[in-house]
Short mmCIF file of C-alpha atoms in Angstrom, two decimals:
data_model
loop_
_atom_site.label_atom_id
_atom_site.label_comp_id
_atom_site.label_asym_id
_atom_site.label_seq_id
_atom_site.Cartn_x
_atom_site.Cartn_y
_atom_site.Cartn_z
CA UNK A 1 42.90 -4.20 -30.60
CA UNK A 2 39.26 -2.42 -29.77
CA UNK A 3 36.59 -3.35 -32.14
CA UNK A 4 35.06 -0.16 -32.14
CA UNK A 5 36.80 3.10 -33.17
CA UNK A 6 36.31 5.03 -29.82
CA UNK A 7 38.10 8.56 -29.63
CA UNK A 8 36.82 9.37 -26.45
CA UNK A 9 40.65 6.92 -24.97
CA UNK A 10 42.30 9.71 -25.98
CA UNK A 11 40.66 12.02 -23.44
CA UNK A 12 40.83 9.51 -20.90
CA UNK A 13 43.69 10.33 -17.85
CA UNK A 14 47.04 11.88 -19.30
CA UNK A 15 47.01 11.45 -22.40
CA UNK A 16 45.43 14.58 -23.47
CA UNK A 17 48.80 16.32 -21.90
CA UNK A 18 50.90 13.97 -23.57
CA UNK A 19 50.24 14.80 -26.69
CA UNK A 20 49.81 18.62 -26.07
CA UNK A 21 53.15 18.22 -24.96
CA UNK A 22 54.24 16.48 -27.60
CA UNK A 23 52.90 18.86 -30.31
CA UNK A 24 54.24 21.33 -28.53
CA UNK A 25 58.17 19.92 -28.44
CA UNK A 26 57.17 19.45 -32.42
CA UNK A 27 56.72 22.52 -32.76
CA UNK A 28 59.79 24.23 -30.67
CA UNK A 29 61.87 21.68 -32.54
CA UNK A 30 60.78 22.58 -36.12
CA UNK A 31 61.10 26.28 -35.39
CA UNK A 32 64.44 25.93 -33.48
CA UNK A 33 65.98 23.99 -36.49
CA UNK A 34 64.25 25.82 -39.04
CA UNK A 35 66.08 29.02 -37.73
CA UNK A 36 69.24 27.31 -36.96
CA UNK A 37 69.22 25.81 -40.71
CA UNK A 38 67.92 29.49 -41.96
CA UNK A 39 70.57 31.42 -40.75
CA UNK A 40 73.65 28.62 -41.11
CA UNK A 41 71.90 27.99 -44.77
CA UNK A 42 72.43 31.56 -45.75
CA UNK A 43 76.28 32.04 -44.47
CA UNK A 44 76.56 28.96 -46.66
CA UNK A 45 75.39 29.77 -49.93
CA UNK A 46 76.97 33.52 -49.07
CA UNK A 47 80.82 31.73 -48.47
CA UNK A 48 80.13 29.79 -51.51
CA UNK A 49 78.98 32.63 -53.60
CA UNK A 50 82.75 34.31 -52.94
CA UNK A 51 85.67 34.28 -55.23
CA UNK A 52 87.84 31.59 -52.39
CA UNK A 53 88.51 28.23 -53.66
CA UNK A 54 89.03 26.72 -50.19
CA UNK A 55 86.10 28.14 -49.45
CA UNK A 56 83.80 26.77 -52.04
CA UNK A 57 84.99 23.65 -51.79
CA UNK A 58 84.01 23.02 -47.93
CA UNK A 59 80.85 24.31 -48.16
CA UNK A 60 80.19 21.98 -51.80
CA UNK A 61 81.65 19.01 -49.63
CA UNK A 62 79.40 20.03 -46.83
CA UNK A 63 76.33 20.13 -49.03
CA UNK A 64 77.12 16.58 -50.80
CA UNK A 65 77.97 14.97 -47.09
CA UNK A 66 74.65 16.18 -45.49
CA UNK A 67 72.48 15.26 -49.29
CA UNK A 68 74.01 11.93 -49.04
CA UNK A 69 73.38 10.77 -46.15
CA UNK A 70 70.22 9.71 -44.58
CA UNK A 71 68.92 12.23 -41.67
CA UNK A 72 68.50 9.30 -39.06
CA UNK A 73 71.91 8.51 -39.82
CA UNK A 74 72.95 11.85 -38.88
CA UNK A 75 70.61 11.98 -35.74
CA UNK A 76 72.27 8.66 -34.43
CA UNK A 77 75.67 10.05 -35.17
CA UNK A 78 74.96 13.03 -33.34
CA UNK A 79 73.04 11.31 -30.13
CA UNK A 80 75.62 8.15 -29.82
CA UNK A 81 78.38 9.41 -31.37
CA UNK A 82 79.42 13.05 -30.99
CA UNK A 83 79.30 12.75 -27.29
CA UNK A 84 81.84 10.09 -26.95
CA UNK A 85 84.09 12.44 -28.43
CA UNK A 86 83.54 15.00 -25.53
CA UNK A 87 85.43 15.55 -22.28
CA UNK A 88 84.34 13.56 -19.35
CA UNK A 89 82.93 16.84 -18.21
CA UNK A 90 81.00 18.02 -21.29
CA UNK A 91 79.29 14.35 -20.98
CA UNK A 92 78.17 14.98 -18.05
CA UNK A 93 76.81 18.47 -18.54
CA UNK A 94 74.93 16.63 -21.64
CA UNK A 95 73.82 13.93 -19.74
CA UNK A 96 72.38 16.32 -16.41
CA UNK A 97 70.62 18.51 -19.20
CA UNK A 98 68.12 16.71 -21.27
CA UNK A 99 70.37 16.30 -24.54
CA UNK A 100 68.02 14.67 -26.48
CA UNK A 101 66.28 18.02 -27.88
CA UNK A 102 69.56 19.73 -28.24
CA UNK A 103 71.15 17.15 -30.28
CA UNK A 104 68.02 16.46 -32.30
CA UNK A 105 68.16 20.08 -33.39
CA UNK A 106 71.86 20.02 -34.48
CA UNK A 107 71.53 17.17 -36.32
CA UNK A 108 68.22 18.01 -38.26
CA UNK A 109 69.63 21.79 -38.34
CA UNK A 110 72.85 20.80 -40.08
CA UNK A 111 71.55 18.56 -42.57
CA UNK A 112 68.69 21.03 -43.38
CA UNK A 113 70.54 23.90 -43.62
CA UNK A 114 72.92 21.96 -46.70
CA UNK A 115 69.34 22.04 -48.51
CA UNK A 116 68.65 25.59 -47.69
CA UNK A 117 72.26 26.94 -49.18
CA UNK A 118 71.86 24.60 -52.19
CA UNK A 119 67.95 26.14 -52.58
CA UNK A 120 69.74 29.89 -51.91
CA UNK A 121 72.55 28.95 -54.24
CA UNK A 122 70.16 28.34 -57.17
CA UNK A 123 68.23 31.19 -56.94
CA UNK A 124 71.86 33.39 -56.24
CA UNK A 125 72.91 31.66 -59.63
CA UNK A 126 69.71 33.11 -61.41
CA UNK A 127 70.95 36.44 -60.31
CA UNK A 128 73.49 37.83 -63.34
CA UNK A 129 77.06 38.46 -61.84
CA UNK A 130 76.98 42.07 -63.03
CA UNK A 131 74.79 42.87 -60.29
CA UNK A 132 77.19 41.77 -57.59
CA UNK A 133 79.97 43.55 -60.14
CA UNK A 134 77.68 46.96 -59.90
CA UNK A 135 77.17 46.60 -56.46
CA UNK A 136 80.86 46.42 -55.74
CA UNK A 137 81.86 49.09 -58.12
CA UNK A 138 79.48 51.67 -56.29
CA UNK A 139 81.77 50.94 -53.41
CA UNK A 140 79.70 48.65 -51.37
CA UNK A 141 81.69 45.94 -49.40
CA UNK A 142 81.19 42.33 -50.32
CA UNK A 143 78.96 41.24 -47.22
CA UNK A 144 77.18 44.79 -48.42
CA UNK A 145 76.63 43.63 -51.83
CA UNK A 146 75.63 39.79 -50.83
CA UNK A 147 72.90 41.15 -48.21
CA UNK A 148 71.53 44.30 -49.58
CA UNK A 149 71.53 43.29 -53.37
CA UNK A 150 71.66 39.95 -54.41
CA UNK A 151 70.30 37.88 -51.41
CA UNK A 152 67.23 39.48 -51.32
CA UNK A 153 65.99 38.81 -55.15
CA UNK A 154 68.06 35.22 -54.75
CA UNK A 155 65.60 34.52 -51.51
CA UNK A 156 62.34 35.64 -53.54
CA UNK A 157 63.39 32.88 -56.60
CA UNK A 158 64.50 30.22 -53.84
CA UNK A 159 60.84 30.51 -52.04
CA UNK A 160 59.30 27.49 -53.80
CA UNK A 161 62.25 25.75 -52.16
CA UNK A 162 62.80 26.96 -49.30
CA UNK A 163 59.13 26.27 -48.54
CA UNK A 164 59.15 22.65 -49.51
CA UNK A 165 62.50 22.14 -47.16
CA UNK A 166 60.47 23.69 -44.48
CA UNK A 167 57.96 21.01 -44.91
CA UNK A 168 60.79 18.67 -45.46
CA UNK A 169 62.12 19.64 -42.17
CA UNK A 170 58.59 19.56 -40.04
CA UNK A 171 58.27 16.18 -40.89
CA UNK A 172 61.25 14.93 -40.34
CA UNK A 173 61.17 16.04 -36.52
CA UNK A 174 59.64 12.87 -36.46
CA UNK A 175 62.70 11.10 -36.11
CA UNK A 176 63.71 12.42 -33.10
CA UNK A 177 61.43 10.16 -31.58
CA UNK A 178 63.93 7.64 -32.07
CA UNK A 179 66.57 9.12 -29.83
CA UNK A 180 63.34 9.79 -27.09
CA UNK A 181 62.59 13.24 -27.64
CA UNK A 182 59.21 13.45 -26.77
CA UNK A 183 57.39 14.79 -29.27
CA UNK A 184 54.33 13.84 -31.51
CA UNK A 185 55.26 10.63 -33.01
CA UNK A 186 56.85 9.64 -29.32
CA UNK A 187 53.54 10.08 -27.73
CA UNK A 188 51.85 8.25 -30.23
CA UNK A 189 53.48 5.74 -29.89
CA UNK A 190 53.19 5.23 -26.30
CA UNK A 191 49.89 6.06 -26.03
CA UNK A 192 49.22 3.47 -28.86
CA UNK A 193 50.91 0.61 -26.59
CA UNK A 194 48.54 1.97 -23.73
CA UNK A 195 45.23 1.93 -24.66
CA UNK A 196 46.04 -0.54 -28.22
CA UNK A 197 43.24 2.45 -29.66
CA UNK A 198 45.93 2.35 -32.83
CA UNK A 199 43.59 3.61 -35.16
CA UNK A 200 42.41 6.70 -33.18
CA UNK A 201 45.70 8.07 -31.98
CA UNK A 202 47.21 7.11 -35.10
CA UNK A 203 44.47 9.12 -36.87
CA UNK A 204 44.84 12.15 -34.87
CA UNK A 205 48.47 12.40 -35.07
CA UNK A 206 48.29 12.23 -38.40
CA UNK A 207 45.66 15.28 -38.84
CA UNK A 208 48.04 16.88 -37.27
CA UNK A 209 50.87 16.42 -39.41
CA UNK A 210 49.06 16.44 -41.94
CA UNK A 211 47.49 19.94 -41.22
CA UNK A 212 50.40 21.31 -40.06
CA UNK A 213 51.91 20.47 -43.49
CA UNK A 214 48.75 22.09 -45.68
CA UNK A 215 49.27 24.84 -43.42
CA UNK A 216 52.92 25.60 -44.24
CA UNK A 217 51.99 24.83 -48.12
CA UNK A 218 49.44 27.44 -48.53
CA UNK A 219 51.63 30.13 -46.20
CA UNK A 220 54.69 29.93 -48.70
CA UNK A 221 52.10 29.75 -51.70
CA UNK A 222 50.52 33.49 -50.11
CA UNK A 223 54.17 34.69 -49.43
CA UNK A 224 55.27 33.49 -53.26
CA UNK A 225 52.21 35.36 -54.83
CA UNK A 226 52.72 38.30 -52.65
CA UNK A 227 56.53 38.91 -53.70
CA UNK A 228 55.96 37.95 -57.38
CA UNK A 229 53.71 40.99 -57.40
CA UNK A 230 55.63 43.45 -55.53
CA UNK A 231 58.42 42.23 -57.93
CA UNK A 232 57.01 44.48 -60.59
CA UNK B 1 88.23 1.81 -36.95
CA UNK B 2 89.53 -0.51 -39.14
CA UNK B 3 89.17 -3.32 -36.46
CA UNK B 4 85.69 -2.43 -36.49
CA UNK B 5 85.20 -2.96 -40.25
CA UNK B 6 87.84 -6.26 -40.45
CA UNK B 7 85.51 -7.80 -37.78
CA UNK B 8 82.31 -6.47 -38.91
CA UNK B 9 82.35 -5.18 -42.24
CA UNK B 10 80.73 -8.49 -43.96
CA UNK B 11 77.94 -8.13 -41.67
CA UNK B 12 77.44 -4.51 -42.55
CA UNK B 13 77.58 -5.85 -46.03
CA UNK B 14 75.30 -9.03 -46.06
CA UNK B 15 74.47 -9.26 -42.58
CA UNK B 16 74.50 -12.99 -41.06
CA UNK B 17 74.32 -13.83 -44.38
CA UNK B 18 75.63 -17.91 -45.03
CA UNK B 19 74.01 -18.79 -41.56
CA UNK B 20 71.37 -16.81 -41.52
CA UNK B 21 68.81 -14.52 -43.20
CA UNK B 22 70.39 -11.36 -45.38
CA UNK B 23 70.75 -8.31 -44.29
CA UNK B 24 72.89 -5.24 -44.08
CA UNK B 25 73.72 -3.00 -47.23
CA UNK B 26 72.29 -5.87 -49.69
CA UNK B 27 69.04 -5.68 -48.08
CA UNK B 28 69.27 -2.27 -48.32
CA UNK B 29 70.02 -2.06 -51.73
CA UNK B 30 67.40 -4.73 -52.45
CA UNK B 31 64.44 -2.62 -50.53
CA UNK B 32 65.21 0.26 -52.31
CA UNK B 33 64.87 -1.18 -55.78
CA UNK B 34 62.04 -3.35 -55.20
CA UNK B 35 60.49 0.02 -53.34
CA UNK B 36 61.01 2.25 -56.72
CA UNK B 37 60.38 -0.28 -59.45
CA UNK B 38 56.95 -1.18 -57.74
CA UNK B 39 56.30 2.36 -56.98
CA UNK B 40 56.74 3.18 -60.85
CA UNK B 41 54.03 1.85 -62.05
CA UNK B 42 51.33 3.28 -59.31
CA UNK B 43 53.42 6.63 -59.64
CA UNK B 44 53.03 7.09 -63.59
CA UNK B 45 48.97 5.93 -62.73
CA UNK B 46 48.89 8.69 -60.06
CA UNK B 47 50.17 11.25 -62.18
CA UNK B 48 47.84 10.36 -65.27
CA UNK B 49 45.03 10.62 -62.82
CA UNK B 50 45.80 13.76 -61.73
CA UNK B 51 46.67 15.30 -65.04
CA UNK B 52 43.41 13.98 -66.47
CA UNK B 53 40.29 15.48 -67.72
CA UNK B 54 38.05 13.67 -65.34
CA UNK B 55 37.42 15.64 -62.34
CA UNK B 56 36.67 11.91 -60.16
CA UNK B 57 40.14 10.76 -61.18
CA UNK B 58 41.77 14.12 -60.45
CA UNK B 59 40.37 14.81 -57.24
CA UNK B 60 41.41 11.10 -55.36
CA UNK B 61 44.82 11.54 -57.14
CA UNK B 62 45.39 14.90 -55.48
CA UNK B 63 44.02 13.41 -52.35
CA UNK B 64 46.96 10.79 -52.06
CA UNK B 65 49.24 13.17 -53.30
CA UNK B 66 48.55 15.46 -50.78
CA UNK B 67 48.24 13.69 -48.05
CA UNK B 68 51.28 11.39 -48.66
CA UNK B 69 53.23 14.27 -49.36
CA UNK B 70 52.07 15.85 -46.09
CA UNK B 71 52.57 12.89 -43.31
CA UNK B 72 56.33 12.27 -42.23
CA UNK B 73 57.38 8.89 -43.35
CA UNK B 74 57.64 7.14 -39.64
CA UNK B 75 54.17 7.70 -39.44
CA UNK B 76 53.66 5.84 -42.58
CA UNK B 77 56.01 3.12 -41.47
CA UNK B 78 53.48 2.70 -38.11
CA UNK B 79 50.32 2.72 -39.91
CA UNK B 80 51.89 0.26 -42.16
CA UNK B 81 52.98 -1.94 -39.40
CA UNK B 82 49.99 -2.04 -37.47
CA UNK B 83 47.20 -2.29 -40.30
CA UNK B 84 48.54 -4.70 -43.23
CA UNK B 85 48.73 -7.07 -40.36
CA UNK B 86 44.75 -6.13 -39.63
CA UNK B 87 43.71 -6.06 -43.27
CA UNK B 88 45.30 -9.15 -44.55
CA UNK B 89 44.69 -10.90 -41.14
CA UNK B 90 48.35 -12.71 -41.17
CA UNK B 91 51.89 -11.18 -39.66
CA UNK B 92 53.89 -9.50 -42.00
CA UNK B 93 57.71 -9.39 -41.80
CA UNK B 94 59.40 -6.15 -41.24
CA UNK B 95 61.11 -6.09 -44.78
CA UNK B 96 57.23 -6.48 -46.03
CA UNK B 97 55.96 -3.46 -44.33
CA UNK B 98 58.93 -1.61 -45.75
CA UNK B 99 58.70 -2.32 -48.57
CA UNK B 100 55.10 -1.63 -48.78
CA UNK B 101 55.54 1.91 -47.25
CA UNK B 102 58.31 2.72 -49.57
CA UNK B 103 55.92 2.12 -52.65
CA UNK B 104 53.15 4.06 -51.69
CA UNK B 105 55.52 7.22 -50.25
CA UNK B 106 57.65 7.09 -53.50
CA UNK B 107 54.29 6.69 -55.78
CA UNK B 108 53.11 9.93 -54.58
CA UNK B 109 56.59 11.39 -55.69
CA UNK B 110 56.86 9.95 -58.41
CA UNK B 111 53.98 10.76 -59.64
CA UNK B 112 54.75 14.80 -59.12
CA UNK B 113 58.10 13.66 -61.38
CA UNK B 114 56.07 12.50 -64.23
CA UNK B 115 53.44 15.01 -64.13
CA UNK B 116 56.18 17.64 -64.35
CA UNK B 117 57.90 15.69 -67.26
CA UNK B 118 54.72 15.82 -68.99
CA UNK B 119 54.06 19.46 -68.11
CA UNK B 120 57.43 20.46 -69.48
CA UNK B 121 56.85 19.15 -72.81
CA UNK B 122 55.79 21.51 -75.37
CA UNK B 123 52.30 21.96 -76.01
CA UNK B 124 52.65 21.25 -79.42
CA UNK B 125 53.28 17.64 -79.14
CA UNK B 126 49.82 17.22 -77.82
CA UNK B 127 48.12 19.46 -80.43
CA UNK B 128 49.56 17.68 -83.10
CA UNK B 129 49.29 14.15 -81.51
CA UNK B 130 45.54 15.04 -81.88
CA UNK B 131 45.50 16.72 -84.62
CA UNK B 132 46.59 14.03 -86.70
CA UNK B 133 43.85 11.59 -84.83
CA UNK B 134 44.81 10.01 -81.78
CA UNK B 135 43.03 9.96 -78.84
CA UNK B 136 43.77 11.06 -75.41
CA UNK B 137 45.17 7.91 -74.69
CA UNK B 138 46.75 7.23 -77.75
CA UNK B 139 48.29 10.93 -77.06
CA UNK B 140 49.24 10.07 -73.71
CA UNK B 141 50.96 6.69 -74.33
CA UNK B 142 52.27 6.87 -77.85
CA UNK B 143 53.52 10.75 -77.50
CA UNK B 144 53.83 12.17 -74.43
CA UNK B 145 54.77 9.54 -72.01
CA UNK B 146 57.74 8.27 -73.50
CA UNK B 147 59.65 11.74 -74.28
CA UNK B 148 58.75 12.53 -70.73
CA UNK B 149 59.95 9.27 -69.40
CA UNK B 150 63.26 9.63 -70.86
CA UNK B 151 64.06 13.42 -69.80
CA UNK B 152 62.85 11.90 -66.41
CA UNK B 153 65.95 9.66 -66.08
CA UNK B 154 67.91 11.81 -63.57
CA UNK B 155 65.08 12.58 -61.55
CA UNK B 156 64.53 9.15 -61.24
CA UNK B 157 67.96 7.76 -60.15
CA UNK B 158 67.76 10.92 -57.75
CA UNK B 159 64.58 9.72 -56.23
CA UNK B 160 66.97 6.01 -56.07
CA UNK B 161 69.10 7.82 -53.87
CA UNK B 162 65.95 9.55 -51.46
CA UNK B 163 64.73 5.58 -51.48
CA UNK B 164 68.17 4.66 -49.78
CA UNK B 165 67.85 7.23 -47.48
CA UNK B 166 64.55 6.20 -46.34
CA UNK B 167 65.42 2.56 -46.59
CA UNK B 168 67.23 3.67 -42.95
CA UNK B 169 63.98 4.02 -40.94
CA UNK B 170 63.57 1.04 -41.51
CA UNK B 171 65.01 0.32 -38.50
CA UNK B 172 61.99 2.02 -36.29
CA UNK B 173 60.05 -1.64 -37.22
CA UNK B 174 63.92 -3.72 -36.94
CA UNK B 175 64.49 -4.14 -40.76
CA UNK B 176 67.98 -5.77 -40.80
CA UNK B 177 68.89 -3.06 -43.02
CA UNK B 178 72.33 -1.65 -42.42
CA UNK B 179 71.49 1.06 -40.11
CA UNK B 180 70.01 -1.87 -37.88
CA UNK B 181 73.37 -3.45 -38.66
CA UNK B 182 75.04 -0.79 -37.39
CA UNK B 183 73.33 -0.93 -34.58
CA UNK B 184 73.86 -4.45 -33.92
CA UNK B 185 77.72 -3.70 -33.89
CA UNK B 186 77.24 -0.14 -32.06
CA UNK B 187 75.43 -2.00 -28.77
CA UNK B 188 77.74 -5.12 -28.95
CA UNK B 189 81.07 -2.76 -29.13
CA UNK B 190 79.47 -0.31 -26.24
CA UNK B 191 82.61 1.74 -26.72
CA UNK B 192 82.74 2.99 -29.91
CA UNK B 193 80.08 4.40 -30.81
CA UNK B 194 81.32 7.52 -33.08
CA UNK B 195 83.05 5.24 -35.15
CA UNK B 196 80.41 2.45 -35.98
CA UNK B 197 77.88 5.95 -36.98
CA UNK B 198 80.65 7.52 -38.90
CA UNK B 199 81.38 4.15 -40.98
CA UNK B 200 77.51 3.74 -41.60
CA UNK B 201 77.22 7.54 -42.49
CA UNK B 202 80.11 6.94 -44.48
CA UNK B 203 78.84 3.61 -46.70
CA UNK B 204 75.63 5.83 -47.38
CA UNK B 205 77.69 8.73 -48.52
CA UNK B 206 79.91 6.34 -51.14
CA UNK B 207 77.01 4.66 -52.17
CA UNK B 208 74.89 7.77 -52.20
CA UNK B 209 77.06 10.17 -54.00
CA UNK B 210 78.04 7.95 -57.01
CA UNK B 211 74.51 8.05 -57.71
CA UNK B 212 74.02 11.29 -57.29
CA UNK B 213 77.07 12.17 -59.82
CA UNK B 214 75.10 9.50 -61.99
CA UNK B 215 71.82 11.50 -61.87
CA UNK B 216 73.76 14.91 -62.96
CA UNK B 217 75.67 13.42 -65.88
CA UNK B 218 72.30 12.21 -67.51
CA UNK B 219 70.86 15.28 -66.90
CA UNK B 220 74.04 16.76 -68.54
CA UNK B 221 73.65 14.19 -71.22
CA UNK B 222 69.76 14.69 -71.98
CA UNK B 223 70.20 18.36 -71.57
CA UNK B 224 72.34 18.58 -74.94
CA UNK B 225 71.01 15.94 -76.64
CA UNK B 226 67.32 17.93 -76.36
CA UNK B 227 69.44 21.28 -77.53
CA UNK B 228 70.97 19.19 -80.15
CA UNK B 229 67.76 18.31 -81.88
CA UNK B 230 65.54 20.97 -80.88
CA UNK B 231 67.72 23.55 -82.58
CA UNK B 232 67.28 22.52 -86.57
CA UNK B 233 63.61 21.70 -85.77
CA UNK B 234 62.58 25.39 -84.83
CA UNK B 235 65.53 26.97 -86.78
CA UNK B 236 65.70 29.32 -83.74
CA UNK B 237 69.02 29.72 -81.17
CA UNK B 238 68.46 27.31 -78.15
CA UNK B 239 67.01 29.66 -75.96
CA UNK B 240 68.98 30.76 -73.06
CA UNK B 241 69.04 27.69 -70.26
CA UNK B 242 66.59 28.45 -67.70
CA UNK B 243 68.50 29.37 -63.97
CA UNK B 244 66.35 27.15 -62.12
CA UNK B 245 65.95 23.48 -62.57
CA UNK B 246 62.74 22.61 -61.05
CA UNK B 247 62.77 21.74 -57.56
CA UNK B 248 62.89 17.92 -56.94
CA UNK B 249 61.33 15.94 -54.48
CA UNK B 250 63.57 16.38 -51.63
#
């Protein structure tokens, strides 16, 4: 290990793409499963808001499955095991297209999205019944009344939550790394068993994070000010 | 599947345990409580800190808080690994490290937990605590902290379960945790893989969601029991129970 703290290694040859690059795949990933667990989230909490028992009770198992078990759990299942499970043919596809990404997402997606629905399902229970009743008696359809009257005040009292999951879910693309997606973490970590400069790579990866994190913070703090005014 | 767990399950469960060093779900289970019972302490400290009325207490607390709060736990793990060794100029085992990591991450949660415990009490408790003498820390120790502590319960056997569930990257620095375990059997097996993942994701889940029920049947429990005696005090109905619990550290 260097004695002297020297940032100017990280500069030095490719590392400078490496961890562009690997920002970058941080980034596609977050946004990629933060849609995927946005939209899946939503049809979620909307199945389990309906009158079905069958219905209710797959998405509640759902949410409990994905709460209660660890994310790297669910990457590994998803990486190692899913794919055994495929025909020879779909293996191969997976295997002649980089699958780490792809798999990554799904498993960070799914889990995420079980926290989304349970932070949408909280803020849809906060919503009186009545209003879903109305909506339906004025001859909207139920999909209608989900999207165009309740979901949108449920959405405005979920925000706190929904904003901490997204943080949640940025820094957990971290454990892709451990599948060999190449993002952040990944290229600190080989760049750390380069140049052995652990504390400056370390450091910068972690501003990173770090400000990536502050920045999502104070977004969803603007958004939740902005809507609690327009609210009245 | 059930070959797998007839010829592996005990290490899953203790790991080479009689002829060797323990591992599996026990040191799983053992990280995670040493992790949250040393992270208590520094948590409740954090979060008196940062409720405090000195701005140079405040201000560092916020810091950690922040910043903990803001850094994905794998990095924590790596900074762990690489400087305890540096700083205290002797290897550290992996279970070390962990368990290390586990109580600074969880402090910083924690201490959001008992800040909101003490937040949600009524104001009251501290104008009377003072009004009949005490001082801040009397307040604060005598008072506050020990109604808070209580209604905190469920959060805290919630934040139990997060600990497991971080326990697992562990294996990033080969803690012989159970996902390491898992592992183990996954790369010895070669052709199983779905299996060994869906019995690991499967032991978390059991052990997991018991605790989970656990944490929602005290919260249940405390949630009456407050109605029950807040009701003759104030002579007023219980008001209406607020929609939203507030959002836990996920």
């Amino acid at each position: 290990m260097g004695s002297k703290i020297d940032f100017s290694v990280l500069a030095r040859g490719e590392y400078p793409q490496w961890i562009w690059h690997g920002v970058l795949t941080m980034f596609e990933l977050t946004l990629a499963a933060w849609l995927f667990a946005l939209i899946l989230g939503t049809v979620l909490a909307v199945i389990r808001m309906a009158d079905n028992r069958v219905a209710k009770a797959f998405v509640a198992s759902y949410v409990e499955y994905h709460q209660n078990v660890p994310m790297l759990v669910q990457v590994f299942l998803w990486y190692f095991g899913m794919p055994a499970l495929l025909p020879h043919a779909a293996q191969q596809w997976l295997n002649a297209h980089d699958s780490e990404f792809l798999l990554a997402l799904i498993a960070i997606g799914l889990c995420m999205a079980a926290y989304v629905s349970e932070g949408l399902r909280a803020g849809i229970r906060s919503i009186p019944k009545s209003q879903l009743e109305a909506a339906r008696a004025i001859g909207l359809s139920y999909l209608q009344a989900s999207r165009l009257v309740v979901l949108p005040q449920a959405l405005r009292i979920a925000l706190p939550t929904l904003v901490s999951h997204t943080v949640l879910l940025f820094k957990n693309t971290s454990l892709a790394m451990t599948i060999g997606v190449a993002e952040l973490t990944y290229a600190t970590r080989e760049i750390e068993s380069q140049s052995f400069k652990t504390v400056e790579v370390y450091l910068l990866s972690t501003v990173i994070y770090l400000g990536v994190s502050l920045l999502i913070m104070t977004a969803g703090a603007r958004l939740e000010s902005r809507y609690r005014i327009s609210a009245r | 599947m059930f070959s797998i767990l007839r010829e592996y399950g005990v290490l899953l469960l203790v790991g080479q345990y009689p002829n060797g060093p323990l591992g599996g779900l026990a040191i799983t289970l053992v990280l995670s409580a040493l992790g949250l019972l040393l992270a208590f302490p520094l948590g409740v400290a954090i979060a008196l800190a940062r409720i405090s009325p000195f701005g140079w207490l405040r201000m560092p607390a916020m810091a950690v808080i922040y910043v903990v709060r803001g850094v994905p736990l794998l990095m924590f793990i790596f900074w762990v690994y690489f400087f305890v060794p540096v700083l205290t100029g002797r290897m550290v085992s992996g279970f070390t490290t962990m368990v290390i990591t586990l109580v600074i991450y969880q402090a910083a949660y924690l201490a959001e937990i008992v800040r909101a415990g003490i937040e949600g009490l009524p104001r009251g408790q501290t104008e009377a605590a003072r009004a009949v003498g005490l001082s801040y820390i009397q307040t604060m120790t005598k008072v506050l902290l020990p109604q808070a502590l209580y209604n905190m319960v469920p959060a805290l056997v919630s934040q139990f379960v997060s600990t497991i569930k971080e326990t697992s990257l562990g294996y990033v620095i080969s803690v012989n945790e159970v996902t390491f375990a898992a592992n183990q059997i996954n790369s010895s097996l070669m052709t199983q893989p779905f299996q060994v993942y869906f019995i690991l994701a499967a032991i978390y889940f059991c052990l997991c969601f018991s605790l989970t029920r656990l944490a929602r049947f005290l919260e249940r429990r405390i949630a009456t029991r407050r109605e029950g005696t807040f009701r003759p005090a104030t002579g007023l109905a219980p008001a209406a129970a607020g929609p939203i619990a507030p959002e836990q550290a996920a």
